[in-house]
Amino acid sequence: DTAVSQTPKYLVTQMGNDKSIKCEQNLGHDTMYWYKQDSKKFLKIMFSYNNKELIINETVPNRFSPKSPDKAHLNLHINSLELGDSAVYFCASSQGFPPPKSYNEQFFGPGTRLTVL
Amino acid sequence: QKEVEQDPGPLSVPEGAIVSLNCTYSNSAFQYFMWYRQYSRKGPELLMYTYSSGNKEDGRFTAQVDKSSKYISLFIRDSQPSDSATYLCAMSVSSNTGKLIFGQGTTLQVKP
């Protein structure tokens, strides 16, 4: 199946731990994203990579570090987890730089539900 | 104040009703306007996008953008129980960066 996949689907951990979430897309896209969706369903972009180069870096604590080993993968590492990090994290991908007045759809993964205790 | 405001609902309607979902925004530089649908415990999926002002229709769905009022709408005709989901509006200044600013989402329930 062509899709955006994330692992793990659920992650329950203690405060202070370090964890990683992995994302892979087989759509042939060159741009990948990380979003955070809070308990009120507010979805906010965190990072974006185009061809392994960081192009969007929103105001996110530096405990969050994205890593893109290649165009098809974008991982998210989180250090020293805090209660407020509990959320659903979505990975997405798209084909960057569409023609003017066009929009290239961002395809979202199924999400990783992170719970920090 | 958030850049994009959307009433979270929930909105409950009977099957067959016409549904109107709306967002307002403050950044006049937004040019690309999207509606995403998110089923429970799933990722968002794109329903429609519109560039600049105007209307766009796709089956039972119609998107409208009024840039002068900074107001966008999504209409669903003949709503079905399968339309029950959260609808997120999203906007972007440029299509190149891919930076989308989302509304909070409106939860819709269509009752049989």
PDB file of C-alpha atoms in Angstrom:
ATOM      1  CA  ASP A   1       0.000   0.000   0.000  1.00  0.00           C
ATOM      2  CA  THR A   2       1.249   3.470  -0.843  1.00  0.00           C
ATOM      3  CA  ALA A   3       0.957   5.614   2.237  1.00  0.00           C
ATOM      4  CA  VAL A   4       2.531   7.510   5.072  1.00  0.00           C
ATOM      5  CA  SER A   5       3.257   5.202   7.984  1.00  0.00           C
ATOM      6  CA  GLN A   6       4.296   5.965  11.542  1.00  0.00           C
ATOM      7  CA  THR A   7       5.654   3.839  14.361  1.00  0.00           C
ATOM      8  CA  PRO A   8       4.726   3.371  17.065  1.00  0.00           C
ATOM      9  CA  LYS A   9       0.993   4.017  16.997  1.00  0.00           C
ATOM     10  CA  TYR A  10       0.824   4.409  20.771  1.00  0.00           C
ATOM     11  CA  LEU A  11       3.579   5.505  23.125  1.00  0.00           C
ATOM     12  CA  VAL A  12       3.191   5.672  26.900  1.00  0.00           C
ATOM     13  CA  THR A  13       6.204   6.824  28.858  1.00  0.00           C
ATOM     14  CA  GLN A  14       7.360   8.539  32.028  1.00  0.00           C
ATOM     15  CA  MET A  15       8.348  12.162  32.398  1.00  0.00           C
ATOM     16  CA  GLY A  16      12.014  12.730  31.755  1.00  0.00           C
ATOM     17  CA  ASN A  17      12.436   9.862  29.299  1.00  0.00           C
ATOM     18  CA  ASP A  18      13.698  10.195  25.722  1.00  0.00           C
ATOM     19  CA  LYS A  19      11.649   8.717  22.886  1.00  0.00           C
ATOM     20  CA  SER A  20      11.579   8.601  19.089  1.00  0.00           C
ATOM     21  CA  ILE A  21       8.797   8.390  16.542  1.00  0.00           C
ATOM     22  CA  LYS A  22       9.520   7.148  13.037  1.00  0.00           C
ATOM     23  CA  CYS A  23       7.821   8.124   9.799  1.00  0.00           C
ATOM     24  CA  GLU A  24       8.140   6.669   6.326  1.00  0.00           C
ATOM     25  CA  GLN A  25       6.403   7.559   3.071  1.00  0.00           C
ATOM     26  CA  ASN A  26       6.444   5.580  -0.155  1.00  0.00           C
ATOM     27  CA  LEU A  27       4.621   8.181  -2.241  1.00  0.00           C
ATOM     28  CA  GLY A  28       7.814   9.471  -3.819  1.00  0.00           C
ATOM     29  CA  HIS A  29       7.343  12.896  -2.212  1.00  0.00           C
ATOM     30  CA  ASP A  30      10.239  15.216  -1.492  1.00  0.00           C
ATOM     31  CA  THR A  31       8.751  17.117   1.459  1.00  0.00           C
ATOM     32  CA  MET A  32       7.821  15.774   4.871  1.00  0.00           C
ATOM     33  CA  TYR A  33       6.295  17.368   7.954  1.00  0.00           C
ATOM     34  CA  TRP A  34       5.668  16.850  11.649  1.00  0.00           C
ATOM     35  CA  TYR A  35       2.495  18.188  13.231  1.00  0.00           C
ATOM     36  CA  LYS A  36       1.268  18.144  16.821  1.00  0.00           C
ATOM     37  CA  GLN A  37      -2.451  17.813  17.587  1.00  0.00           C
ATOM     38  CA  ASP A  38      -3.437  18.676  21.150  1.00  0.00           C
ATOM     39  CA  SER A  39      -6.382  17.408  23.170  1.00  0.00           C
ATOM     40  CA  LYS A  40      -8.628  20.106  21.657  1.00  0.00           C
ATOM     41  CA  LYS A  41      -7.757  18.830  18.168  1.00  0.00           C
ATOM     42  CA  PHE A  42      -5.746  21.924  17.354  1.00  0.00           C
ATOM     43  CA  LEU A  43      -3.221  20.855  14.691  1.00  0.00           C
ATOM     44  CA  LYS A  44       0.009  22.799  14.526  1.00  0.00           C
ATOM     45  CA  ILE A  45       3.027  22.387  12.282  1.00  0.00           C
ATOM     46  CA  MET A  46       6.348  21.750  13.984  1.00  0.00           C
ATOM     47  CA  PHE A  47       8.907  20.991  11.269  1.00  0.00           C
ATOM     48  CA  SER A  48       9.208  20.465   7.558  1.00  0.00           C
ATOM     49  CA  TYR A  49      11.995  18.971   5.455  1.00  0.00           C
ATOM     50  CA  ASN A  50      12.455  19.224   1.714  1.00  0.00           C
ATOM     51  CA  ASN A  51      15.015  16.822   0.224  1.00  0.00           C
ATOM     52  CA  LYS A  52      16.495  16.284   3.699  1.00  0.00           C
ATOM     53  CA  GLU A  53      16.853  20.042   4.243  1.00  0.00           C
ATOM     54  CA  LEU A  54      15.013  21.746   7.109  1.00  0.00           C
ATOM     55  CA  ILE A  55      12.676  24.413   5.678  1.00  0.00           C
ATOM     56  CA  ILE A  56      10.159  24.993   8.474  1.00  0.00           C
ATOM     57  CA  ASN A  57      11.157  25.130  12.118  1.00  0.00           C
ATOM     58  CA  GLU A  58       8.365  26.559  14.219  1.00  0.00           C
ATOM     59  CA  THR A  59       8.699  27.710  17.808  1.00  0.00           C
ATOM     60  CA  VAL A  60       9.260  24.281  19.266  1.00  0.00           C
ATOM     61  CA  PRO A  61      11.373  23.495  22.362  1.00  0.00           C
ATOM     62  CA  ASN A  62      14.812  22.296  21.368  1.00  0.00           C
ATOM     63  CA  ARG A  63      14.048  19.046  23.189  1.00  0.00           C
ATOM     64  CA  PHE A  64      12.394  18.127  19.878  1.00  0.00           C
ATOM     65  CA  SER A  65      14.850  17.201  17.159  1.00  0.00           C
ATOM     66  CA  PRO A  66      13.793  16.001  13.712  1.00  0.00           C
ATOM     67  CA  LYS A  67      16.093  13.910  11.588  1.00  0.00           C
ATOM     68  CA  SER A  68      15.713  13.085   7.920  1.00  0.00           C
ATOM     69  CA  PRO A  69      18.086  10.298   6.841  1.00  0.00           C
ATOM     70  CA  ASP A  70      16.640  10.361   3.322  1.00  0.00           C
ATOM     71  CA  LYS A  71      13.687  11.789   1.399  1.00  0.00           C
ATOM     72  CA  ALA A  72      11.384   8.952   2.413  1.00  0.00           C
ATOM     73  CA  HIS A  73      11.987   9.110   6.164  1.00  0.00           C
ATOM     74  CA  LEU A  74      11.531  11.761   8.821  1.00  0.00           C
ATOM     75  CA  ASN A  75      11.994  10.836  12.457  1.00  0.00           C
ATOM     76  CA  LEU A  76      11.220  12.850  15.566  1.00  0.00           C
ATOM     77  CA  HIS A  77      13.288  12.503  18.708  1.00  0.00           C
ATOM     78  CA  ILE A  78      12.063  14.016  21.955  1.00  0.00           C
ATOM     79  CA  ASN A  79      14.351  14.464  24.956  1.00  0.00           C
ATOM     80  CA  SER A  80      13.340  14.888  28.579  1.00  0.00           C
ATOM     81  CA  LEU A  81       9.629  14.345  27.966  1.00  0.00           C
ATOM     82  CA  GLU A  82       7.196  16.598  29.819  1.00  0.00           C
ATOM     83  CA  LEU A  83       3.500  16.212  30.653  1.00  0.00           C
ATOM     84  CA  GLY A  84       2.656  18.910  28.102  1.00  0.00           C
ATOM     85  CA  ASP A  85       4.154  16.825  25.321  1.00  0.00           C
ATOM     86  CA  SER A  86       1.176  14.470  25.522  1.00  0.00           C
ATOM     87  CA  ALA A  87      -0.575  14.774  22.174  1.00  0.00           C
ATOM     88  CA  VAL A  88      -1.053  13.041  18.853  1.00  0.00           C
ATOM     89  CA  TYR A  89       1.870  13.559  16.502  1.00  0.00           C
ATOM     90  CA  PHE A  90       1.201  13.360  12.777  1.00  0.00           C
ATOM     91  CA  CYS A  91       3.690  12.942  10.009  1.00  0.00           C
ATOM     92  CA  ALA A  92       2.734  14.147   6.534  1.00  0.00           C
ATOM     93  CA  SER A  93       4.284  14.316   3.100  1.00  0.00           C
ATOM     94  CA  SER A  94       3.737  16.217  -0.128  1.00  0.00           C
ATOM     95  CA  GLN A  95       5.458  17.011  -3.379  1.00  0.00           C
ATOM     96  CA  GLY A  96       7.036  20.419  -2.841  1.00  0.00           C
ATOM     97  CA  PHE A  97       6.989  23.513  -5.064  1.00  0.00           C
ATOM     98  CA  PRO A  98       3.798  23.188  -7.088  1.00  0.00           C
ATOM     99  CA  PRO A  99       3.063  25.635  -9.921  1.00  0.00           C
ATOM    100  CA  PRO A 100       1.576  29.014  -8.936  1.00  0.00           C
ATOM    101  CA  LYS A 101      -2.054  28.909  -7.847  1.00  0.00           C
ATOM    102  CA  SER A 102      -1.818  25.154  -7.338  1.00  0.00           C
ATOM    103  CA  TYR A 103      -1.662  23.187  -4.132  1.00  0.00           C
ATOM    104  CA  ASN A 104       0.008  19.843  -3.582  1.00  0.00           C
ATOM    105  CA  GLU A 105      -1.927  17.840  -1.064  1.00  0.00           C
ATOM    106  CA  GLN A 106      -0.298  16.915   2.194  1.00  0.00           C
ATOM    107  CA  PHE A 107      -0.922  13.239   2.951  1.00  0.00           C
ATOM    108  CA  PHE A 108      -1.069  12.457   6.649  1.00  0.00           C
ATOM    109  CA  GLY A 109      -0.042   9.365   8.500  1.00  0.00           C
ATOM    110  CA  PRO A 110      -2.286   7.668  11.083  1.00  0.00           C
ATOM    111  CA  GLY A 111      -0.702   9.491  14.002  1.00  0.00           C
ATOM    112  CA  THR A 112       1.255   8.509  17.103  1.00  0.00           C
ATOM    113  CA  ARG A 113      -0.589   9.004  20.367  1.00  0.00           C
ATOM    114  CA  LEU A 114       1.981   9.996  22.986  1.00  0.00           C
ATOM    115  CA  THR A 115       1.044   9.910  26.651  1.00  0.00           C
ATOM    116  CA  VAL A 116       3.531  11.201  29.207  1.00  0.00           C
ATOM    117  CA  LEU A 117       2.836  10.115  32.798  1.00  0.00           C
TER     118      LEU A 117
ATOM    119  CA  GLN B   1      -6.035  35.627  19.084  1.00  0.00           C
ATOM    120  CA  LYS B   2      -5.397  32.707  16.757  1.00  0.00           C
ATOM    121  CA  GLU B   3      -4.717  33.389  13.072  1.00  0.00           C
ATOM    122  CA  VAL B   4      -7.548  31.060  12.099  1.00  0.00           C
ATOM    123  CA  GLU B   5     -10.726  30.757  14.147  1.00  0.00           C
ATOM    124  CA  GLN B   6     -13.151  27.869  13.852  1.00  0.00           C
ATOM    125  CA  ASP B   7     -16.053  26.946  16.111  1.00  0.00           C
ATOM    126  CA  PRO B   8     -15.253  23.502  17.534  1.00  0.00           C
ATOM    127  CA  GLY B   9     -18.933  22.538  17.880  1.00  0.00           C
ATOM    128  CA  PRO B  10     -20.062  19.807  18.195  1.00  0.00           C
ATOM    129  CA  LEU B  11     -22.601  20.248  15.439  1.00  0.00           C
ATOM    130  CA  SER B  12     -25.374  17.662  15.240  1.00  0.00           C
ATOM    131  CA  VAL B  13     -27.728  17.471  12.254  1.00  0.00           C
ATOM    132  CA  PRO B  14     -30.242  14.948  10.882  1.00  0.00           C
ATOM    133  CA  GLU B  15     -29.377  12.919   7.816  1.00  0.00           C
ATOM    134  CA  GLY B  16     -30.129  14.829   4.623  1.00  0.00           C
ATOM    135  CA  ALA B  17     -29.568  18.269   6.142  1.00  0.00           C
ATOM    136  CA  ILE B  18     -27.407  20.953   4.578  1.00  0.00           C
ATOM    137  CA  VAL B  19     -24.375  21.620   6.740  1.00  0.00           C
ATOM    138  CA  SER B  20     -22.464  24.880   6.840  1.00  0.00           C
ATOM    139  CA  LEU B  21     -18.982  24.984   8.358  1.00  0.00           C
ATOM    140  CA  ASN B  22     -17.043  28.221   8.636  1.00  0.00           C
ATOM    141  CA  CYS B  23     -13.677  29.734   9.474  1.00  0.00           C
ATOM    142  CA  THR B  24     -12.494  33.292   9.886  1.00  0.00           C
ATOM    143  CA  TYR B  25      -8.920  34.434   9.645  1.00  0.00           C
ATOM    144  CA  SER B  26      -6.851  37.516  10.341  1.00  0.00           C
ATOM    145  CA  ASN B  27      -3.886  37.250   7.947  1.00  0.00           C
ATOM    146  CA  SER B  28      -4.792  38.917   4.657  1.00  0.00           C
ATOM    147  CA  ALA B  29      -1.738  37.286   3.018  1.00  0.00           C
ATOM    148  CA  PHE B  30      -3.419  33.867   2.996  1.00  0.00           C
ATOM    149  CA  GLN B  31      -4.046  32.785  -0.598  1.00  0.00           C
ATOM    150  CA  TYR B  32      -4.619  29.038  -0.361  1.00  0.00           C
ATOM    151  CA  PHE B  33      -7.595  27.673   1.530  1.00  0.00           C
ATOM    152  CA  MET B  34      -8.134  24.012   2.286  1.00  0.00           C
ATOM    153  CA  TRP B  35     -10.669  21.810   4.014  1.00  0.00           C
ATOM    154  CA  TYR B  36      -9.473  18.600   5.594  1.00  0.00           C
ATOM    155  CA  ARG B  37     -11.684  15.869   7.060  1.00  0.00           C
ATOM    156  CA  GLN B  38     -10.499  13.824  10.009  1.00  0.00           C
ATOM    157  CA  TYR B  39     -12.272  10.694  11.166  1.00  0.00           C
ATOM    158  CA  SER B  40     -11.846   9.632  14.772  1.00  0.00           C
ATOM    159  CA  ARG B  41      -8.349   8.291  15.487  1.00  0.00           C
ATOM    160  CA  LYS B  42      -7.229   8.828  11.874  1.00  0.00           C
ATOM    161  CA  GLY B  43      -5.062  11.364  10.076  1.00  0.00           C
ATOM    162  CA  PRO B  44      -6.632  14.320   8.245  1.00  0.00           C
ATOM    163  CA  GLU B  45      -7.382  13.890   4.534  1.00  0.00           C
ATOM    164  CA  LEU B  46      -7.845  16.670   2.015  1.00  0.00           C
ATOM    165  CA  LEU B  47     -11.415  17.352   0.878  1.00  0.00           C
ATOM    166  CA  MET B  48     -11.001  20.469  -1.221  1.00  0.00           C
ATOM    167  CA  TYR B  49      -8.743  23.418  -1.823  1.00  0.00           C
ATOM    168  CA  THR B  50      -9.376  26.845  -3.300  1.00  0.00           C
ATOM    169  CA  TYR B  51      -6.923  29.422  -4.518  1.00  0.00           C
ATOM    170  CA  SER B  52      -7.868  33.023  -3.680  1.00  0.00           C
ATOM    171  CA  SER B  53     -11.559  33.986  -3.663  1.00  0.00           C
ATOM    172  CA  GLY B  54     -14.467  32.159  -5.228  1.00  0.00           C
ATOM    173  CA  ASN B  55     -16.452  28.963  -5.095  1.00  0.00           C
ATOM    174  CA  LYS B  56     -15.525  25.395  -5.831  1.00  0.00           C
ATOM    175  CA  GLU B  57     -17.874  22.436  -6.018  1.00  0.00           C
ATOM    176  CA  ASP B  58     -17.130  18.725  -5.777  1.00  0.00           C
ATOM    177  CA  GLY B  59     -20.139  16.453  -5.571  1.00  0.00           C
ATOM    178  CA  ARG B  60     -22.039  17.230  -2.383  1.00  0.00           C
ATOM    179  CA  PHE B  61     -19.327  19.597  -1.160  1.00  0.00           C
ATOM    180  CA  THR B  62     -18.979  23.304  -1.958  1.00  0.00           C
ATOM    181  CA  ALA B  63     -16.156  25.517  -0.705  1.00  0.00           C
ATOM    182  CA  GLN B  64     -16.464  29.282  -0.664  1.00  0.00           C
ATOM    183  CA  VAL B  65     -13.814  31.899   0.025  1.00  0.00           C
ATOM    184  CA  ASP B  66     -14.557  35.556   0.671  1.00  0.00           C
ATOM    185  CA  LYS B  67     -11.196  37.274   1.061  1.00  0.00           C
ATOM    186  CA  SER B  68     -12.767  40.696   1.592  1.00  0.00           C
ATOM    187  CA  SER B  69     -14.443  39.383   4.738  1.00  0.00           C
ATOM    188  CA  LYS B  70     -11.640  36.944   5.614  1.00  0.00           C
ATOM    189  CA  TYR B  71     -14.233  34.199   5.797  1.00  0.00           C
ATOM    190  CA  ILE B  72     -14.365  30.716   4.300  1.00  0.00           C
ATOM    191  CA  SER B  73     -17.136  28.154   4.266  1.00  0.00           C
ATOM    192  CA  LEU B  74     -17.726  24.512   3.462  1.00  0.00           C
ATOM    193  CA  PHE B  75     -21.235  23.381   2.594  1.00  0.00           C
ATOM    194  CA  ILE B  76     -22.282  19.749   2.643  1.00  0.00           C
ATOM    195  CA  ARG B  77     -25.525  18.910   0.863  1.00  0.00           C
ATOM    196  CA  ASP B  78     -27.617  15.842   1.625  1.00  0.00           C
ATOM    197  CA  SER B  79     -25.436  15.017   4.620  1.00  0.00           C
ATOM    198  CA  GLN B  80     -24.871  11.350   5.403  1.00  0.00           C
ATOM    199  CA  PRO B  81     -23.916   9.548   8.629  1.00  0.00           C
ATOM    200  CA  SER B  82     -20.592   8.771   6.921  1.00  0.00           C
ATOM    201  CA  ASP B  83     -19.901  12.537   6.899  1.00  0.00           C
ATOM    202  CA  SER B  84     -19.609  12.428  10.708  1.00  0.00           C
ATOM    203  CA  ALA B  85     -16.064  13.596  11.365  1.00  0.00           C
ATOM    204  CA  THR B  86     -14.039  16.629  12.360  1.00  0.00           C
ATOM    205  CA  TYR B  87     -13.623  19.208   9.598  1.00  0.00           C
ATOM    206  CA  LEU B  88     -10.476  21.322   9.704  1.00  0.00           C
ATOM    207  CA  CYS B  89      -9.961  24.430   7.673  1.00  0.00           C
ATOM    208  CA  ALA B  90      -6.371  25.244   6.755  1.00  0.00           C
ATOM    209  CA  MET B  91      -4.693  28.160   5.062  1.00  0.00           C
ATOM    210  CA  SER B  92      -1.378  29.037   3.561  1.00  0.00           C
ATOM    211  CA  VAL B  93       0.367  32.145   2.331  1.00  0.00           C
ATOM    212  CA  SER B  94       2.429  30.269  -0.213  1.00  0.00           C
ATOM    213  CA  SER B  95       2.048  26.846  -1.766  1.00  0.00           C
ATOM    214  CA  ASN B  96       5.834  26.424  -1.860  1.00  0.00           C
ATOM    215  CA  THR B  97       6.646  26.261   1.835  1.00  0.00           C
ATOM    216  CA  GLY B  98       3.780  23.926   2.633  1.00  0.00           C
ATOM    217  CA  LYS B  99       3.210  25.741   5.915  1.00  0.00           C
ATOM    218  CA  LEU B 100      -0.451  25.250   6.739  1.00  0.00           C
ATOM    219  CA  ILE B 101      -2.221  27.117   9.514  1.00  0.00           C
ATOM    220  CA  PHE B 102      -5.153  25.063  10.768  1.00  0.00           C
ATOM    221  CA  GLY B 103      -8.359  26.013  12.508  1.00  0.00           C
ATOM    222  CA  GLN B 104      -9.329  24.050  15.580  1.00  0.00           C
ATOM    223  CA  GLY B 105     -11.749  21.873  13.649  1.00  0.00           C
ATOM    224  CA  THR B 106     -15.523  21.479  13.889  1.00  0.00           C
ATOM    225  CA  THR B 107     -16.873  18.112  15.003  1.00  0.00           C
ATOM    226  CA  LEU B 108     -19.908  17.119  12.940  1.00  0.00           C
ATOM    227  CA  GLN B 109     -22.351  14.357  13.755  1.00  0.00           C
ATOM    228  CA  VAL B 110     -24.985  13.366  11.205  1.00  0.00           C
ATOM    229  CA  LYS B 111     -27.734  11.332  12.801  1.00  0.00           C
ATOM    230  CA  PRO B 112     -29.621   8.684  10.767  1.00  0.00           C
TER     231      PRO B 112
END
